[in-house]
Short mmCIF file of N, CA and C in Angstrom, two decimals:
data_model
loop_
_atom_site.label_atom_id
_atom_site.label_comp_id
_atom_site.label_asym_id
_atom_site.label_seq_id
_atom_site.Cartn_x
_atom_site.Cartn_y
_atom_site.Cartn_z
N MET Z 191 37.10 16.90 -12.17
CA MET Z 191 35.52 16.24 -12.21
C MET Z 191 35.38 17.51 -10.82
N GLY Z 192 34.55 17.87 -10.34
CA GLY Z 192 34.53 18.54 -9.27
C GLY Z 192 34.30 17.85 -8.25
N ALA Z 193 34.01 17.94 -6.77
CA ALA Z 193 33.52 17.55 -5.62
C ALA Z 193 31.91 17.09 -5.94
N SER Z 194 31.03 17.55 -6.68
CA SER Z 194 29.88 17.28 -7.13
C SER Z 194 29.46 16.61 -7.61
N THR Z 195 30.10 16.42 -8.74
CA THR Z 195 30.31 15.14 -9.80
C THR Z 195 30.78 13.73 -9.15
N ALA Z 196 31.64 14.01 -8.26
CA ALA Z 196 32.28 12.96 -7.60
C ALA Z 196 31.48 11.98 -6.67
N LYS Z 197 30.92 13.16 -6.20
CA LYS Z 197 29.42 12.75 -5.07
C LYS Z 197 28.58 11.86 -6.24
N GLN Z 198 28.41 12.80 -6.65
CA GLN Z 198 27.17 11.80 -7.63
C GLN Z 198 27.60 10.55 -7.52
N GLN Z 199 28.90 10.45 -8.67
CA GLN Z 199 29.41 9.15 -8.69
C GLN Z 199 29.43 8.02 -7.92
N ALA Z 200 29.73 8.19 -6.69
CA ALA Z 200 30.13 7.49 -5.58
C ALA Z 200 28.62 7.14 -5.22
N LEU Z 201 27.54 7.88 -5.48
CA LEU Z 201 26.51 7.45 -4.93
C LEU Z 201 25.43 6.68 -5.89
N THR Z 202 25.10 5.74 -5.53
CA THR Z 202 23.93 5.01 -6.68
C THR Z 202 22.95 3.79 -5.20
N SER Z 203 22.29 3.19 -5.99
CA SER Z 203 21.02 2.93 -5.54
C SER Z 203 20.79 0.93 -6.06
N ARG Z 204 19.97 0.55 -5.36
CA ARG Z 204 19.52 -0.55 -6.03
C ARG Z 204 18.01 -1.13 -5.56
N PRO Z 205 17.31 -2.04 -6.17
CA PRO Z 205 16.09 -2.39 -5.56
C PRO Z 205 16.95 -2.89 -4.31
N ALA Z 206 16.12 -3.05 -3.56
CA ALA Z 206 15.90 -4.29 -2.11
C ALA Z 206 15.51 -5.35 -2.74
N THR Z 207 16.18 -6.53 -1.91
CA THR Z 207 15.48 -7.43 -2.03
C THR Z 207 15.36 -8.38 -0.62
N GLU Z 208 15.38 -9.54 -0.45
CA GLU Z 208 15.06 -9.99 0.72
C GLU Z 208 16.11 -10.43 0.80
N GLN Z 209 17.59 -10.66 0.30
CA GLN Z 209 18.55 -10.92 1.21
C GLN Z 209 19.11 -9.73 1.72
N ASP Z 210 18.26 -8.47 1.53
CA ASP Z 210 18.94 -7.37 2.32
C ASP Z 210 18.00 -7.13 3.50
N THR Z 211 17.40 -8.36 4.02
CA THR Z 211 16.44 -7.68 5.14
C THR Z 211 17.16 -7.75 6.29
N ALA Z 212 18.46 -8.37 6.30
CA ALA Z 212 19.23 -8.02 7.89
C ALA Z 212 20.21 -6.46 7.77
N PHE Z 213 20.41 -6.24 6.60
CA PHE Z 213 20.89 -4.74 6.59
C PHE Z 213 19.38 -3.52 6.75
N LEU Z 214 18.60 -3.66 6.34
CA LEU Z 214 17.06 -3.15 6.95
C LEU Z 214 16.54 -2.89 8.04
N CYS Z 215 17.34 -3.93 8.69
CA CYS Z 215 16.72 -4.05 9.94
C CYS Z 215 17.86 -2.97 10.88
N ALA Z 216 19.25 -3.54 10.33
CA ALA Z 216 20.06 -2.54 11.31
C ALA Z 216 19.91 -0.84 10.89
N VAL Z 217 19.40 -0.82 9.46
CA VAL Z 217 19.42 0.80 9.38
C VAL Z 217 18.04 1.45 10.42
N TYR Z 218 16.94 0.75 10.11
CA TYR Z 218 15.74 0.87 11.19
C TYR Z 218 16.66 1.14 12.31
N ARG Z 219 17.18 0.25 12.84
CA ARG Z 219 17.62 -0.05 14.82
C ARG Z 219 18.36 1.26 14.29
N SER Z 220 19.70 1.26 13.91
CA SER Z 220 20.26 2.59 13.98
C SER Z 220 19.30 4.24 14.05
N VAL Z 221 18.48 3.91 13.25
CA VAL Z 221 17.68 5.21 13.46
C VAL Z 221 16.99 5.04 14.55
N ARG Z 222 16.76 3.79 15.32
CA ARG Z 222 15.25 4.16 16.52
C ARG Z 222 16.38 3.88 17.52
N GLU Z 223 17.58 3.96 17.58
CA GLU Z 223 18.04 3.20 18.60
C GLU Z 223 18.85 4.37 19.41
N PRO Z 224 18.73 5.35 19.68
CA PRO Z 224 18.64 6.01 21.17
C PRO Z 224 17.52 6.07 21.67
N GLU Z 225 16.33 6.07 21.01
CA GLU Z 225 15.05 6.08 22.17
C GLU Z 225 15.03 4.52 22.62
N LEU Z 226 14.97 3.23 21.69
CA LEU Z 226 15.12 2.18 22.06
C LEU Z 226 15.96 1.68 23.37
N LEU Z 227 17.10 2.48 23.47
CA LEU Z 227 18.09 2.40 24.61
C LEU Z 227 17.57 3.10 25.60
N ALA Z 228 16.52 3.76 25.35
CA ALA Z 228 16.40 4.84 26.51
C ALA Z 228 14.83 3.52 27.39
N MET Z 229 14.75 3.26 26.73
CA MET Z 229 13.27 2.44 27.36
C MET Z 229 14.27 1.47 28.24
N GLY Z 230 15.81 1.11 27.91
CA GLY Z 230 16.11 0.02 28.94
C GLY Z 230 15.92 -1.52 28.66
N TRP Z 231 15.24 -1.70 27.75
CA TRP Z 231 14.83 -3.22 27.35
C TRP Z 231 16.63 -3.61 27.29
N PRO Z 232 16.33 -5.02 27.40
CA PRO Z 232 17.34 -5.79 26.91
C PRO Z 232 17.63 -5.97 25.58
N GLU Z 233 19.19 -6.25 25.10
CA GLU Z 233 19.12 -6.63 23.79
C GLU Z 233 18.22 -7.37 23.03
N ALA Z 234 18.00 -8.48 23.41
CA ALA Z 234 17.09 -9.79 22.67
C ALA Z 234 15.52 -8.74 22.23
N GLN Z 235 15.57 -8.16 23.27
CA GLN Z 235 13.55 -7.22 22.84
C GLN Z 235 14.07 -5.83 22.26
N ILE Z 236 15.30 -5.46 21.86
CA ILE Z 236 15.68 -4.50 20.92
C ILE Z 236 15.70 -4.80 19.79
N GLU Z 237 16.02 -6.11 19.37
CA GLU Z 237 16.35 -7.24 18.09
C GLU Z 237 14.82 -7.55 17.68
N ALA Z 238 14.47 -8.20 18.64
CA ALA Z 238 13.21 -8.40 18.45
C ALA Z 238 12.08 -7.33 17.75
N PHE Z 239 12.02 -6.34 18.22
CA PHE Z 239 11.37 -5.22 18.38
C PHE Z 239 11.90 -4.89 16.35
N CYS Z 240 12.98 -4.45 16.68
CA CYS Z 240 13.60 -3.97 15.57
C CYS Z 240 13.07 -4.85 14.32
N GLU Z 241 13.13 -6.39 13.99
CA GLU Z 241 12.43 -7.10 13.04
C GLU Z 241 11.22 -7.29 12.98
N MET Z 242 10.53 -7.18 14.25
CA MET Z 242 8.75 -6.84 13.89
C MET Z 242 8.78 -5.50 13.25
N GLN Z 243 9.30 -4.33 13.86
CA GLN Z 243 8.98 -3.45 12.92
C GLN Z 243 9.21 -3.53 11.73
N HIS Z 244 10.28 -4.02 11.24
CA HIS Z 244 10.69 -4.38 9.85
C HIS Z 244 9.42 -5.29 8.84
N ARG Z 245 9.21 -6.21 9.74
CA ARG Z 245 8.33 -6.81 8.68
C ARG Z 245 7.22 -6.37 8.93
N LEU Z 246 6.71 -5.63 9.63
CA LEU Z 246 5.33 -4.76 9.50
C LEU Z 246 5.53 -3.47 8.39
N ARG Z 247 6.60 -3.15 8.74
CA ARG Z 247 6.67 -2.03 7.68
C ARG Z 247 6.69 -2.25 6.27
N THR Z 248 7.46 -3.53 6.14
CA THR Z 248 7.79 -4.22 4.34
C THR Z 248 6.28 -4.60 4.12
N ALA Z 249 5.32 -4.75 4.75
CA ALA Z 249 3.98 -5.91 4.73
C ALA Z 249 3.15 -4.08 4.37
N GLY Z 250 3.40 -3.20 5.13
CA GLY Z 250 2.49 -2.26 5.15
C GLY Z 250 2.84 -1.23 4.05
N TYR Z 251 4.21 -1.80 3.36
CA TYR Z 251 4.33 -0.64 2.13
C TYR Z 251 3.84 -1.21 1.04
N GLY Z 252 3.42 -2.89 0.77
CA GLY Z 252 2.07 -3.33 -0.15
C GLY Z 252 1.01 -2.73 -0.19
N GLN Z 253 0.81 -2.01 1.13
CA GLN Z 253 -1.01 -1.57 1.14
C GLN Z 253 -0.84 -0.55 0.28
N TYR Z 254 0.15 -0.14 -0.33
CA TYR Z 254 0.25 1.61 -1.15
C TYR Z 254 -0.41 1.11 -2.20
N LEU Z 255 -1.04 2.12 -3.42
CA LEU Z 255 -1.22 1.79 -4.54
C LEU Z 255 -0.63 2.98 -5.56
N PRO Z 256 0.43 2.66 -6.03
CA PRO Z 256 1.18 1.26 -6.56
C PRO Z 256 2.15 1.41 -4.96
N PRO Z 257 2.40 -0.40 -4.97
CA PRO Z 257 3.08 -0.21 -3.63
C PRO Z 257 4.21 0.53 -3.97
N VAL Z 258 5.16 0.46 -2.74
CA VAL Z 258 6.05 1.18 -2.18
C VAL Z 258 7.38 0.30 -3.12
N GLU Z 259 7.94 1.04 -3.12
CA GLU Z 259 9.44 0.35 -4.01
C GLU Z 259 10.38 1.16 -3.07
N THR Z 260 11.28 -0.09 -2.40
CA THR Z 260 12.37 0.44 -1.88
C THR Z 260 13.84 0.08 -2.20
N PHE Z 261 14.53 0.76 -2.07
CA PHE Z 261 15.99 0.72 -2.51
C PHE Z 261 17.25 0.89 -1.44
N LEU Z 262 18.11 0.05 -1.63
CA LEU Z 262 19.30 0.36 -1.17
C LEU Z 262 20.06 1.64 -1.17
N LEU Z 263 20.63 2.57 -0.42
CA LEU Z 263 21.68 3.52 -1.11
C LEU Z 263 22.89 2.90 -0.74
N LEU Z 264 23.27 3.11 -1.85
CA LEU Z 264 25.46 2.60 -1.38
C LEU Z 264 26.07 3.99 -2.22
N TRP Z 265 26.76 3.88 -1.41
CA TRP Z 265 27.82 4.78 -1.19
C TRP Z 265 29.22 3.87 -1.15
N GLN Z 266 29.42 4.58 -2.67
CA GLN Z 266 31.06 3.70 -3.36
C GLN Z 266 30.91 2.36 -2.79
N ASN Z 267 29.94 1.91 -3.43
CA ASN Z 267 29.53 0.40 -3.57
C ASN Z 267 29.18 -0.47 -2.14
N THR Z 268 28.74 0.47 -1.33
CA THR Z 268 28.53 -0.22 0.38
C THR Z 268 27.23 0.45 0.71
N PRO Z 269 26.58 -0.33 1.12
CA PRO Z 269 25.12 -0.15 1.71
C PRO Z 269 25.45 0.47 2.81
N VAL Z 270 24.71 1.76 2.57
CA VAL Z 270 24.94 2.86 3.83
C VAL Z 270 23.72 3.50 3.92
N GLY Z 271 22.17 2.77 3.72
CA GLY Z 271 20.97 3.41 3.81
C GLY Z 271 20.19 2.77 3.09
N MET Z 272 18.20 3.45 3.16
CA MET Z 272 17.78 3.12 2.41
C MET Z 272 16.73 4.10 1.65
N LEU Z 273 15.81 3.99 0.62
CA LEU Z 273 14.87 4.96 0.40
C LEU Z 273 13.75 4.05 0.12
N ALA Z 274 12.41 4.48 0.65
CA ALA Z 274 11.01 3.78 0.28
C ALA Z 274 10.28 4.70 -0.58
N VAL Z 275 9.67 5.20 -1.85
CA VAL Z 275 9.46 5.89 -2.40
C VAL Z 275 7.63 5.30 -3.05
N CYS Z 276 6.71 5.71 -2.75
CA CYS Z 276 5.52 5.19 -3.71
C CYS Z 276 5.01 6.25 -4.95
N ARG Z 277 5.35 5.85 -6.35
CA ARG Z 277 4.97 6.49 -7.19
C ARG Z 277 3.52 6.53 -8.18
N ASP Z 278 2.87 7.28 -7.06
CA ASP Z 278 1.49 7.69 -7.39
C ASP Z 278 1.44 8.45 -8.86
N PRO Z 279 0.67 8.01 -9.74
CA PRO Z 279 0.81 8.97 -10.95
C PRO Z 279 1.16 10.65 -10.59
N GLU Z 280 -0.46 11.00 -9.68
CA GLU Z 280 -0.59 12.18 -9.34
C GLU Z 280 0.56 13.39 -8.43
N ARG Z 281 1.62 12.15 -7.51
CA ARG Z 281 2.08 12.74 -6.87
C ARG Z 281 2.38 11.63 -6.04
N TRP Z 282 4.21 11.59 -5.98
CA TRP Z 282 4.88 10.60 -5.69
C TRP Z 282 5.54 10.95 -3.89
N VAL Z 283 5.06 10.09 -3.25
CA VAL Z 283 5.29 10.14 -1.54
C VAL Z 283 7.19 9.55 -1.31
N LEU Z 284 7.55 10.46 -0.76
CA LEU Z 284 8.90 10.17 -0.33
C LEU Z 284 8.26 8.92 0.82
N VAL Z 285 8.77 8.21 1.36
CA VAL Z 285 7.59 7.04 2.51
C VAL Z 285 8.95 7.47 3.79
N SER Z 286 10.17 7.13 2.98
CA SER Z 286 10.99 7.11 4.35
C SER Z 286 12.60 7.19 3.28
N ILE Z 287 13.20 7.78 4.12
CA ILE Z 287 14.74 7.79 3.58
C ILE Z 287 15.60 7.60 5.16
N GLU Z 288 16.22 6.86 5.12
CA GLU Z 288 17.25 6.13 6.41
C GLU Z 288 18.99 6.20 6.08
N LEU Z 289 19.84 6.66 6.97
CA LEU Z 289 21.16 6.29 6.78
C LEU Z 289 21.78 6.20 7.90
N LEU Z 290 22.71 5.17 7.77
CA LEU Z 290 23.12 4.57 9.06
C LEU Z 290 24.03 5.86 9.62
N PRO Z 291 24.24 5.95 10.53
CA PRO Z 291 25.25 6.88 11.43
C PRO Z 291 26.08 7.22 10.94
N ALA Z 292 27.11 6.59 10.26
CA ALA Z 292 28.34 6.74 9.66
C ALA Z 292 28.34 7.40 8.41
N ALA Z 293 26.92 7.43 7.68
CA ALA Z 293 26.45 8.29 6.49
C ALA Z 293 26.16 9.61 6.33
N ARG Z 294 25.57 10.11 7.53
CA ARG Z 294 24.77 11.07 7.94
C ARG Z 294 26.03 12.15 8.09
N SER Z 295 25.20 13.40 7.27
CA SER Z 295 25.80 14.13 7.10
C SER Z 295 27.33 14.68 6.00
N LYS Z 296 26.92 13.94 5.20
CA LYS Z 296 28.34 13.99 4.19
C LYS Z 296 27.47 14.16 3.50
N GLY Z 297 26.18 14.92 3.03
CA GLY Z 297 25.47 14.98 1.82
C GLY Z 297 25.00 13.65 0.76
N ILE Z 298 25.08 12.66 1.48
CA ILE Z 298 24.20 11.42 0.77
C ILE Z 298 22.59 11.73 0.71
N GLY Z 299 22.16 12.18 1.96
CA GLY Z 299 20.74 12.28 1.77
C GLY Z 299 20.24 13.31 0.71
N THR Z 300 21.01 14.32 0.81
CA THR Z 300 20.56 16.11 0.29
C THR Z 300 20.93 15.36 -1.58
N GLU Z 301 22.06 14.44 -1.89
CA GLU Z 301 22.07 14.19 -3.17
C GLU Z 301 20.96 13.02 -3.69
N THR Z 302 20.52 11.70 -2.63
CA THR Z 302 19.35 10.96 -2.62
C THR Z 302 17.92 12.27 -3.41
N ILE Z 303 17.59 12.84 -2.20
CA ILE Z 303 16.62 13.81 -2.49
C ILE Z 303 16.45 14.50 -3.58
N ALA Z 304 17.70 15.27 -3.94
CA ALA Z 304 18.01 15.86 -5.24
C ALA Z 304 17.64 14.93 -6.82
N ARG Z 305 18.07 13.78 -6.58
CA ARG Z 305 17.97 13.13 -7.85
C ARG Z 305 16.45 12.27 -7.83
N LEU Z 306 15.71 12.12 -6.49
CA LEU Z 306 14.26 11.54 -6.81
C LEU Z 306 13.51 12.83 -7.16
N GLN Z 307 13.83 14.02 -6.57
CA GLN Z 307 13.15 14.80 -7.47
C GLN Z 307 13.55 15.82 -8.86
N GLN Z 308 14.95 15.13 -9.37
CA GLN Z 308 14.78 14.88 -10.55
C GLN Z 308 14.18 14.60 -11.68
N GLU Z 309 14.14 13.25 -11.14
CA GLU Z 309 12.96 12.20 -11.59
C GLU Z 309 11.14 12.53 -11.04
N ALA Z 310 11.14 12.96 -10.02
CA ALA Z 310 9.49 13.54 -10.35
C ALA Z 310 9.63 14.43 -11.06
N ARG Z 311 10.37 15.79 -11.08
CA ARG Z 311 10.04 16.46 -12.08
C ARG Z 311 10.47 16.15 -13.71
N ALA Z 312 11.01 15.18 -13.77
CA ALA Z 312 10.46 14.59 -15.51
C ALA Z 312 9.41 13.70 -15.50
N ALA Z 313 8.61 13.03 -14.15
CA ALA Z 313 7.36 12.43 -14.34
C ALA Z 313 6.10 13.68 -14.55
N GLY Z 314 6.42 14.83 -13.94
CA GLY Z 314 5.46 16.20 -14.10
C GLY Z 314 4.77 15.64 -12.99
N VAL Z 315 5.41 15.21 -11.66
CA VAL Z 315 4.48 15.27 -10.31
C VAL Z 315 5.52 16.25 -9.35
N GLY Z 316 5.00 15.93 -8.18
CA GLY Z 316 5.67 16.71 -7.30
C GLY Z 316 6.25 15.73 -5.98
N LEU Z 317 6.25 15.63 -5.03
CA LEU Z 317 6.87 14.92 -3.87
C LEU Z 317 6.22 15.11 -2.90
N ARG Z 318 5.71 14.13 -2.06
CA ARG Z 318 4.86 14.40 -0.34
C ARG Z 318 5.80 13.75 0.59
N LEU Z 319 5.70 14.09 1.37
CA LEU Z 319 6.21 13.24 2.50
C LEU Z 319 5.85 13.93 3.99
N GLN Z 320 6.18 12.86 5.07
CA GLN Z 320 5.08 13.38 6.51
C GLN Z 320 6.74 13.08 7.46
N ALA Z 321 6.69 13.68 8.38
CA ALA Z 321 8.10 13.13 9.34
C ALA Z 321 7.09 14.06 10.65
N SER Z 322 7.87 13.96 11.45
CA SER Z 322 7.62 13.98 13.01
C SER Z 322 8.24 15.33 13.52
N SER Z 323 7.28 16.31 13.98
CA SER Z 323 7.52 17.68 14.67
C SER Z 323 8.94 18.02 14.70
N GLY Z 324 9.66 16.74 15.63
CA GLY Z 324 10.56 17.18 16.34
C GLY Z 324 11.85 16.50 15.24
N SER Z 325 11.89 16.01 14.45
CA SER Z 325 12.83 15.32 13.90
C SER Z 325 13.61 16.20 13.45
N PRO Z 326 15.42 15.76 13.54
CA PRO Z 326 16.48 15.85 12.42
C PRO Z 326 16.21 16.48 11.32
N ALA Z 327 15.90 15.56 10.65
CA ALA Z 327 15.31 15.30 8.74
C ALA Z 327 14.47 16.54 8.60
N LEU Z 328 13.72 17.31 9.54
CA LEU Z 328 12.92 18.13 8.86
C LEU Z 328 14.48 19.81 8.62
N ARG Z 329 15.60 20.29 8.74
CA ARG Z 329 15.86 20.82 8.18
C ARG Z 329 16.32 20.11 6.77
N LEU Z 330 16.82 19.09 6.66
CA LEU Z 330 17.56 18.50 5.31
C LEU Z 330 16.09 18.76 4.36
N TYR Z 331 14.95 18.28 4.87
CA TYR Z 331 13.59 18.23 3.45
C TYR Z 331 13.31 19.89 3.92
N GLU Z 332 13.65 20.98 4.57
CA GLU Z 332 13.48 22.34 4.02
C GLU Z 332 14.78 22.55 3.19
N ARG Z 333 15.50 22.86 3.31
CA ARG Z 333 17.08 22.62 2.22
C ARG Z 333 16.67 21.97 1.09
N CYS Z 334 16.00 20.94 1.08
CA CYS Z 334 15.78 20.34 -0.43
C CYS Z 334 14.38 21.26 -0.80
N GLY Z 335 13.99 21.95 -0.53
CA GLY Z 335 13.20 22.49 -1.05
C GLY Z 335 11.05 22.47 -0.45
N PHE Z 336 11.16 21.35 0.51
CA PHE Z 336 9.87 21.06 0.57
C PHE Z 336 9.23 22.11 1.71
N ALA Z 337 8.03 22.30 1.87
CA ALA Z 337 7.31 23.22 2.57
C ALA Z 337 6.22 22.68 3.40
N CYS Z 338 5.99 22.96 4.24
CA CYS Z 338 4.99 22.11 5.31
C CYS Z 338 3.68 22.75 4.46
N VAL Z 339 2.88 21.65 4.18
CA VAL Z 339 1.48 22.09 3.72
C VAL Z 339 0.40 21.82 5.15
N ALA Z 340 1.00 21.01 6.29
CA ALA Z 340 -0.32 20.62 6.91
C ALA Z 340 0.64 20.30 8.00
N SER Z 341 0.16 20.37 9.72
CA SER Z 341 0.83 19.60 10.83
C SER Z 341 -0.47 19.66 11.68
N ASP Z 342 -0.01 18.59 12.47
CA ASP Z 342 -0.97 18.32 13.50
C ASP Z 342 -0.34 18.84 14.82
N GLY Z 343 0.73 19.41 14.84
CA GLY Z 343 1.82 19.23 16.21
C GLY Z 343 2.45 18.36 16.11
N ALA Z 344 2.28 16.87 16.00
CA ALA Z 344 3.13 15.75 15.95
C ALA Z 344 3.82 15.29 14.62
N VAL Z 345 3.24 15.68 13.79
CA VAL Z 345 3.89 15.42 12.52
C VAL Z 345 3.45 16.19 11.48
N GLN Z 346 4.08 16.53 10.48
CA GLN Z 346 4.58 17.61 9.57
C GLN Z 346 4.11 16.69 8.16
N ARG Z 347 2.97 17.65 7.46
CA ARG Z 347 3.15 17.12 5.95
C ARG Z 347 3.95 18.16 5.37
N MET Z 348 4.66 17.54 4.29
CA MET Z 348 5.69 18.51 3.53
C MET Z 348 5.17 18.24 1.83
N GLU Z 349 5.08 19.14 1.12
CA GLU Z 349 5.63 18.64 -0.25
C GLU Z 349 7.07 19.65 -0.98
N TRP Z 350 7.18 18.98 -2.21
CA TRP Z 350 7.62 19.74 -3.13
C TRP Z 350 7.40 19.50 -4.82
N PRO Z 351 7.53 20.34 -5.47
CA PRO Z 351 7.33 21.34 -5.45
C PRO Z 351 5.91 21.95 -4.55
N HIS Z 352 5.65 23.45 -3.99
CA HIS Z 352 4.60 23.38 -3.41
C HIS Z 352 3.82 24.09 -3.97
N GLY Z 353 4.30 24.30 -5.00
CA GLY Z 353 2.67 25.14 -6.04
C GLY Z 353 3.49 26.38 -6.20
N LYS Z 354 2.89 27.49 -6.66
CA LYS Z 354 3.59 28.82 -6.62
C LYS Z 354 3.71 29.29 -5.11
N SER Z 355 4.72 30.79 -5.18
CA SER Z 355 4.93 31.08 -3.88
C SER Z 355 3.86 31.40 -3.12
N ARG Z 356 4.05 30.57 -2.18
CA ARG Z 356 3.48 30.75 -0.75
C ARG Z 356 4.17 32.03 0.03
N ILE Z 357 2.69 32.76 0.43
CA ILE Z 357 3.07 34.22 1.18
C ILE Z 357 2.22 33.83 2.90
N SER Z 358 2.57 33.69 3.40
CA SER Z 358 2.18 33.54 5.14
C SER Z 358 2.05 34.93 5.83
N ARG Z 359 1.35 35.45 6.30
CA ARG Z 359 1.00 36.70 6.86
C ARG Z 359 0.54 36.08 8.38
N LYS Z 360 0.03 37.69 9.32
CA LYS Z 360 0.07 37.21 10.45
C LYS Z 360 -1.80 37.15 10.33
N PRO Z 361 -2.19 36.47 11.30
CA PRO Z 361 -3.61 36.69 11.76
C PRO Z 361 -4.19 38.01 11.76
N GLY Z 362 -5.35 38.38 10.60
CA GLY Z 362 -5.96 39.47 10.98
C GLY Z 362 -7.32 39.19 11.52
N LYS Z 363 -7.84 40.32 11.24
CA LYS Z 363 -9.10 40.57 12.65
C LYS Z 363 -10.25 39.24 12.64
N ASN Z 364 -10.44 39.01 11.29
CA ASN Z 364 -11.56 38.03 11.32
C ASN Z 364 -10.82 36.65 11.08
N ASP Z 365 -9.26 36.63 10.90
CA ASP Z 365 -8.55 35.22 10.21
C ASP Z 365 -8.50 34.57 11.96
N GLU Z 366 -8.25 33.14 11.70
CA GLU Z 366 -8.68 32.35 12.78
C GLU Z 366 -6.71 31.95 12.64
N SER Z 367 -6.15 31.77 11.91
CA SER Z 367 -4.94 31.45 12.00
C SER Z 367 -4.18 31.45 10.53
N PRO Z 368 -2.95 31.82 10.66
CA PRO Z 368 -1.83 32.55 9.37
C PRO Z 368 -2.82 31.69 8.13
N LYS Z 369 -2.83 32.31 6.85
CA LYS Z 369 -3.32 31.57 5.75
C LYS Z 369 -1.58 31.53 4.91
N THR Z 370 -1.75 30.74 3.80
CA THR Z 370 -1.36 30.65 2.50
C THR Z 370 -1.84 30.97 1.51
N VAL Z 371 -1.25 31.29 0.62
CA VAL Z 371 -1.61 31.65 -0.76
C VAL Z 371 -0.96 30.80 -1.23
N ASP Z 372 -1.45 29.84 -2.66
CA ASP Z 372 -0.81 28.99 -3.41
C ASP Z 372 -0.69 29.96 -4.84
#
């Protein structure tokens, strides 16, 4: 059995439940912790903020049509992260993928996205996501075949598959900005 197959077997997921709330809050906190600690907030305020953000995020997921599905990512049967996906009939949205620090840089995010891409391909749809322009996750998304289709400077909207070959060129005399051809 190859390393890739072993990795695939070690990674599983299951739908998140109410009993997973504390874990999902911990995952959220682990992602935001560097900036939260830099604010100098006391521990109680950080904890309250993370719990509030989790509640707001979960409520917001219910506003999507269809609603967002949230999954716990399990590595060797141990929870290591979460995946949130909206499966719209036209194009799925990878709403969020978050991993605990100990689970990062082990291929878990790549494998999770590859599986989602396989499902999307089988359903005949593409994937879309949004990421902060400074996010280290951008490299992961690019490695997984996502391409930036729009950016406001702070946030990039990325898609997979991104259509036919995209060709970027330098602006010409009559062009205001680089163009892409689908």
